[in-house]
């Protein structure tokens, strides 16, 4: 089976740097795949995309050195299985509240006897290779999101779930859950402590820890803290700030 960059980076003891796509477009996905990221995530939860466009985006990412992954909208087995069949080599699942949900998530990603993934790997087989079925369970990466109070309180039991590679912190929802608003780079002490608690509990269980960040500077700081899967902002935010800077820069130049 084709290699999974995420596992290769982790084996080297480094932090994975992932792109995060909320624009539903294959060309954007292809550009992201050629931009130096270890993996490129298609966001089916909040991204402006549907399943058919996701498939085109995964095809575009497959033509680049980056590994394609998907954030599913919820812990919904049919959608998780569809993303895997479409060639996702990793799944991030939002709003994991307890061990039972984490177990259901992991089960949907593994073939029997370990899980209940239904057989029909479609693009997974084309992209992954003829031996996809033999290696998929081991190769696919599973990260459960911690971004609710229930999830935070159940961190220990979630991190103990067999087959879960680790957790992924959603700082915006976690900030909201803690009554602190959406804070991509929280300076609030309660949110800061909750994020560090996620990191330390994951590490205690020998699991990986990821986090969404508002910039590369924050992502670099998070990876030096010990997070080993970082996302430096989303395509839409980056496009907006680049467009805004160019628009403002051009106006200043004209006025000079
Ligand atoms: C969050 O911050 O809540 C996320 O889901 C990642 O953007
Ligand atoms: Mg969230």
CSV table of C-alpha atoms and ligand atoms in Angstrom, one decimal:
chain,number,residue,atom,x,y,z
A,1,UNK,CA,0.0,0.0,0.0
A,2,UNK,CA,1.2,3.5,-0.7
A,3,UNK,CA,2.9,5.2,2.2
A,4,UNK,CA,1.0,7.4,4.6
A,5,UNK,CA,3.1,10.6,5.2
A,6,UNK,CA,1.5,11.1,8.6
A,7,UNK,CA,2.9,7.9,9.9
A,8,UNK,CA,6.3,8.5,8.2
A,9,UNK,CA,6.6,11.9,9.9
A,10,UNK,CA,5.6,10.5,13.3
A,11,UNK,CA,8.1,7.7,12.9
A,12,UNK,CA,10.8,10.3,12.4
A,13,UNK,CA,9.7,11.9,15.7
A,14,UNK,CA,8.6,15.1,13.9
A,15,UNK,CA,5.3,17.1,13.9
A,16,UNK,CA,3.0,16.7,10.9
A,17,UNK,CA,2.0,20.0,9.2
A,18,UNK,CA,-1.4,19.8,7.5
A,19,UNK,CA,-3.2,22.1,5.2
A,20,UNK,CA,-6.9,22.6,5.9
A,21,UNK,CA,-9.3,23.1,3.0
A,22,UNK,CA,-12.7,24.7,3.4
A,23,UNK,CA,-13.0,25.8,-0.2
A,24,UNK,CA,-14.7,23.0,-2.2
A,25,UNK,CA,-12.5,23.0,-5.3
A,26,UNK,CA,-10.1,20.5,-6.8
A,27,UNK,CA,-7.7,23.1,-8.2
A,28,UNK,CA,-7.3,24.7,-4.7
A,29,UNK,CA,-6.7,21.2,-3.3
A,30,UNK,CA,-4.0,20.5,-6.0
A,31,UNK,CA,-2.3,23.8,-5.2
A,32,UNK,CA,-2.3,23.0,-1.4
A,33,UNK,CA,-0.9,19.5,-2.2
A,34,UNK,CA,2.1,21.1,-4.0
A,35,UNK,CA,2.8,23.6,-1.2
A,36,UNK,CA,5.0,21.6,1.1
A,37,UNK,CA,2.4,20.1,3.5
A,38,UNK,CA,2.7,16.6,4.7
A,39,UNK,CA,-1.0,16.1,4.3
A,40,UNK,CA,-4.0,18.1,3.0
A,41,UNK,CA,-7.3,17.9,4.8
A,42,UNK,CA,-10.7,18.3,3.1
A,43,UNK,CA,-13.1,19.7,5.7
A,44,UNK,CA,-16.6,18.2,5.2
A,45,UNK,CA,-17.8,19.6,8.5
A,46,UNK,CA,-17.6,23.4,8.0
A,47,UNK,CA,-16.0,23.5,4.6
A,48,UNK,CA,-18.1,24.7,1.6
A,49,UNK,CA,-18.1,21.4,0.0
A,50,UNK,CA,-20.1,18.2,-0.6
A,51,UNK,CA,-19.1,14.6,-0.9
A,52,UNK,CA,-18.8,14.6,-4.7
A,53,UNK,CA,-16.5,17.7,-4.6
A,54,UNK,CA,-14.6,16.0,-1.8
A,55,UNK,CA,-13.9,13.1,-4.1
A,56,UNK,CA,-12.5,15.4,-6.8
A,57,UNK,CA,-10.4,17.2,-4.2
A,58,UNK,CA,-9.0,13.8,-3.0
A,59,UNK,CA,-8.2,13.0,-6.6
A,60,UNK,CA,-6.4,16.3,-7.0
A,61,UNK,CA,-4.4,15.8,-3.8
A,62,UNK,CA,-3.5,12.3,-4.9
A,63,UNK,CA,-1.6,13.8,-7.8
A,64,UNK,CA,0.7,15.6,-5.3
A,65,UNK,CA,3.2,14.5,-2.7
A,66,UNK,CA,0.8,15.3,0.1
A,67,UNK,CA,-1.4,12.6,1.8
A,68,UNK,CA,-5.2,13.2,1.5
A,69,UNK,CA,-7.3,13.2,4.7
A,70,UNK,CA,-10.8,14.3,5.6
A,71,UNK,CA,-12.6,15.9,8.6
A,72,UNK,CA,-16.0,14.3,8.6
A,73,UNK,CA,-19.1,16.3,9.7
A,74,UNK,CA,-19.8,14.0,12.7
A,75,UNK,CA,-19.3,10.5,14.0
A,76,UNK,CA,-21.4,9.0,11.3
A,77,UNK,CA,-20.2,5.6,10.1
A,78,UNK,CA,-21.5,5.8,6.5
A,79,UNK,CA,-19.8,9.2,5.9
A,80,UNK,CA,-16.6,8.0,7.5
A,81,UNK,CA,-16.6,4.8,5.3
A,82,UNK,CA,-17.4,6.9,2.2
A,83,UNK,CA,-14.4,9.2,2.8
A,84,UNK,CA,-12.1,6.2,3.3
A,85,UNK,CA,-13.5,4.5,0.2
A,86,UNK,CA,-12.8,7.7,-1.7
A,87,UNK,CA,-9.1,7.4,-0.7
A,88,UNK,CA,-8.7,9.4,2.5
A,89,UNK,CA,-5.7,8.0,4.4
A,90,UNK,CA,-6.8,9.7,7.7
A,91,UNK,CA,-10.0,10.8,9.4
A,92,UNK,CA,-10.5,13.6,11.9
A,93,UNK,CA,-13.8,13.2,13.7
A,94,UNK,CA,-15.3,16.2,15.5
A,95,UNK,CA,-17.0,16.4,18.9
A,96,UNK,CA,-15.9,13.2,20.5
A,97,UNK,CA,-17.5,13.2,23.9
A,98,UNK,CA,-16.7,9.9,25.5
A,99,UNK,CA,-15.0,6.5,25.0
A,100,UNK,CA,-18.1,4.9,23.4
A,101,UNK,CA,-18.1,7.6,20.6
A,102,UNK,CA,-14.3,7.2,20.1
A,103,UNK,CA,-14.8,3.4,19.9
A,104,UNK,CA,-17.6,3.8,17.3
A,105,UNK,CA,-15.4,6.1,15.3
A,106,UNK,CA,-12.5,3.7,15.3
A,107,UNK,CA,-14.7,0.8,14.5
A,108,UNK,CA,-16.0,2.5,11.4
A,109,UNK,CA,-12.5,2.9,10.1
A,110,UNK,CA,-11.4,-0.8,10.6
A,111,UNK,CA,-12.5,-3.9,8.7
A,112,UNK,CA,-13.8,-6.9,10.7
A,113,UNK,CA,-12.7,-8.5,13.0
A,114,UNK,CA,-11.3,-5.3,14.5
A,115,UNK,CA,-14.1,-3.0,13.4
A,116,UNK,CA,-17.2,-2.8,11.2
A,117,UNK,CA,-16.0,-1.0,8.1
A,118,UNK,CA,-17.9,-2.4,5.1
A,119,UNK,CA,-15.9,-3.7,2.2
A,120,UNK,CA,-15.8,-1.6,-1.1
A,121,UNK,CA,-12.6,0.4,-1.1
A,122,UNK,CA,-13.2,1.9,-4.6
A,123,UNK,CA,-10.7,4.8,-4.9
A,124,UNK,CA,-8.8,3.6,-1.8
A,125,UNK,CA,-7.7,0.7,-3.9
A,126,UNK,CA,-6.7,2.8,-6.9
A,127,UNK,CA,-4.8,5.3,-4.9
A,128,UNK,CA,-3.6,3.0,-2.2
A,129,UNK,CA,-2.6,0.0,-4.4
A,130,UNK,CA,-3.7,-3.6,-4.9
A,131,UNK,CA,-2.7,-4.5,-1.3
A,132,UNK,CA,-4.9,-1.8,0.2
A,133,UNK,CA,-7.2,-4.2,2.1
A,134,UNK,CA,-4.2,-6.0,3.7
A,135,UNK,CA,-2.7,-2.7,5.2
A,136,UNK,CA,-5.6,-0.1,5.4
A,137,UNK,CA,-6.4,-0.8,9.1
A,138,UNK,CA,-2.8,-0.2,10.1
A,139,UNK,CA,-2.1,2.7,7.8
A,140,UNK,CA,-5.2,4.9,8.2
A,141,UNK,CA,-4.8,7.6,10.8
A,142,UNK,CA,-7.7,8.4,13.3
A,143,UNK,CA,-7.8,11.5,15.3
A,144,UNK,CA,-10.8,12.3,17.6
A,145,UNK,CA,-11.6,15.9,18.3
A,146,UNK,CA,-11.6,17.3,21.8
A,147,UNK,CA,-13.8,20.4,21.7
A,148,UNK,CA,-16.6,19.9,24.2
A,149,UNK,CA,-16.8,19.9,28.0
A,150,UNK,CA,-17.9,16.3,28.0
A,151,UNK,CA,-14.9,15.4,25.8
A,152,UNK,CA,-12.5,17.3,28.0
A,153,UNK,CA,-13.9,15.6,31.1
A,154,UNK,CA,-13.6,12.2,29.4
A,155,UNK,CA,-10.0,12.8,28.0
A,156,UNK,CA,-8.5,9.9,29.9
A,157,UNK,CA,-11.0,7.3,28.7
A,158,UNK,CA,-11.0,8.7,25.2
A,159,UNK,CA,-7.2,8.5,25.0
A,160,UNK,CA,-7.3,4.9,26.3
A,161,UNK,CA,-9.3,3.7,23.3
A,162,UNK,CA,-7.5,1.1,21.3
A,163,UNK,CA,-6.9,2.0,17.6
A,164,UNK,CA,-7.4,5.8,18.2
A,165,UNK,CA,-4.1,7.4,17.1
A,166,UNK,CA,-4.7,10.5,19.1
A,167,UNK,CA,-6.8,13.6,19.6
A,168,UNK,CA,-7.1,16.8,17.8
A,169,UNK,CA,-8.0,20.0,19.7
A,170,UNK,CA,-10.6,22.3,18.3
A,171,UNK,CA,-9.7,25.6,20.1
A,172,UNK,CA,-12.7,27.5,18.8
A,173,UNK,CA,-15.4,25.1,20.0
A,174,UNK,CA,-13.4,24.4,23.2
A,175,UNK,CA,-13.2,28.1,23.9
A,176,UNK,CA,-17.0,28.3,23.4
A,177,UNK,CA,-17.6,25.3,25.6
A,178,UNK,CA,-15.5,26.9,28.4
A,179,UNK,CA,-17.5,30.1,28.0
A,180,UNK,CA,-14.6,32.1,26.6
A,181,UNK,CA,-15.7,32.7,23.0
A,182,UNK,CA,-13.8,31.6,19.9
A,183,UNK,CA,-10.1,32.1,20.4
A,184,UNK,CA,-7.8,30.5,17.9
A,185,UNK,CA,-4.8,31.4,20.0
A,186,UNK,CA,-6.2,31.6,23.4
A,187,UNK,CA,-4.6,33.9,25.9
A,188,UNK,CA,-7.3,33.1,28.4
A,189,UNK,CA,-5.8,31.0,31.2
A,190,UNK,CA,-8.7,28.5,31.4
A,191,UNK,CA,-8.6,27.7,27.7
A,192,UNK,CA,-4.8,27.6,27.7
A,193,UNK,CA,-4.8,25.1,30.6
A,194,UNK,CA,-7.4,22.9,28.9
A,195,UNK,CA,-5.3,22.7,25.7
A,196,UNK,CA,-2.2,21.8,27.7
A,197,UNK,CA,-4.3,19.2,29.6
A,198,UNK,CA,-5.3,17.6,26.2
A,199,UNK,CA,-1.6,17.4,25.2
A,200,UNK,CA,-0.4,15.9,28.5
A,201,UNK,CA,-3.2,13.3,28.8
A,202,UNK,CA,-2.7,12.2,25.1
A,203,UNK,CA,1.1,11.9,25.8
A,204,UNK,CA,0.4,9.9,29.0
A,205,UNK,CA,-1.5,7.4,26.9
A,206,UNK,CA,1.2,7.3,24.2
A,207,UNK,CA,-1.1,9.0,21.8
A,208,UNK,CA,-0.6,11.8,19.3
A,209,UNK,CA,-2.0,15.3,19.8
A,210,UNK,CA,-3.0,17.7,17.1
A,211,UNK,CA,-4.4,21.2,17.1
A,212,UNK,CA,-5.9,23.8,14.7
A,213,UNK,CA,-3.8,27.0,14.8
A,214,UNK,CA,-4.5,30.6,13.5
A,215,UNK,CA,-1.0,31.0,12.0
A,216,UNK,CA,2.3,29.3,11.3
A,217,UNK,CA,3.9,31.1,14.2
A,218,UNK,CA,1.3,29.6,16.6
A,219,UNK,CA,1.6,26.2,14.9
A,220,UNK,CA,5.4,26.3,15.4
A,221,UNK,CA,5.0,27.1,19.1
A,222,UNK,CA,2.4,24.3,19.5
A,223,UNK,CA,4.8,21.8,17.9
A,224,UNK,CA,7.6,22.9,20.2
A,225,UNK,CA,5.1,22.5,23.1
A,226,UNK,CA,4.8,18.8,22.0
A,227,UNK,CA,1.8,18.8,19.6
A,228,UNK,CA,2.8,16.5,16.7
A,229,UNK,CA,0.0,17.4,14.2
A,230,UNK,CA,-0.5,21.1,13.5
A,231,UNK,CA,-2.6,23.0,11.1
A,232,UNK,CA,-1.5,26.6,10.4
A,233,UNK,CA,-4.8,28.1,9.4
A,234,UNK,CA,-7.3,27.3,6.6
A,235,UNK,CA,-7.2,28.0,2.9
A,236,UNK,CA,-10.1,30.4,3.2
A,237,UNK,CA,-8.5,32.5,5.9
A,238,UNK,CA,-5.2,32.6,4.1
A,239,UNK,CA,-6.8,33.6,0.8
A,240,UNK,CA,-8.8,36.3,2.5
A,241,UNK,CA,-5.7,37.8,4.3
A,242,UNK,CA,-3.6,37.6,1.2
A,243,UNK,CA,-6.3,39.2,-0.9
A,244,UNK,CA,-6.9,41.9,1.7
A,245,UNK,CA,-3.2,42.7,2.0
A,246,UNK,CA,-2.9,43.0,-1.8
A,247,UNK,CA,-6.0,45.2,-2.1
A,248,UNK,CA,-4.7,47.5,0.7
A,249,UNK,CA,-1.2,47.5,-0.7
A,250,UNK,CA,-2.4,48.5,-4.1
A,251,UNK,CA,-4.4,51.4,-2.8
A,252,UNK,CA,-1.5,52.7,-0.8
A,253,UNK,CA,0.7,52.5,-3.9
A,254,UNK,CA,-1.7,54.4,-6.0
A,255,UNK,CA,-2.0,57.2,-3.4
A,256,UNK,CA,1.8,57.6,-3.1
B,1,LIG,C1,-12.4,24.3,16.3
B,1,LIG,O1,-11.5,25.1,16.6
B,1,LIG,O2,-13.5,24.2,17.0
B,1,LIG,C2,-12.3,23.4,15.2
B,1,LIG,O3,-13.1,22.6,14.9
B,1,LIG,C3,-11.1,23.6,14.3
B,1,LIG,O4,-11.2,24.6,13.5
B,2,LIG,MG1,-14.8,22.7,16.0
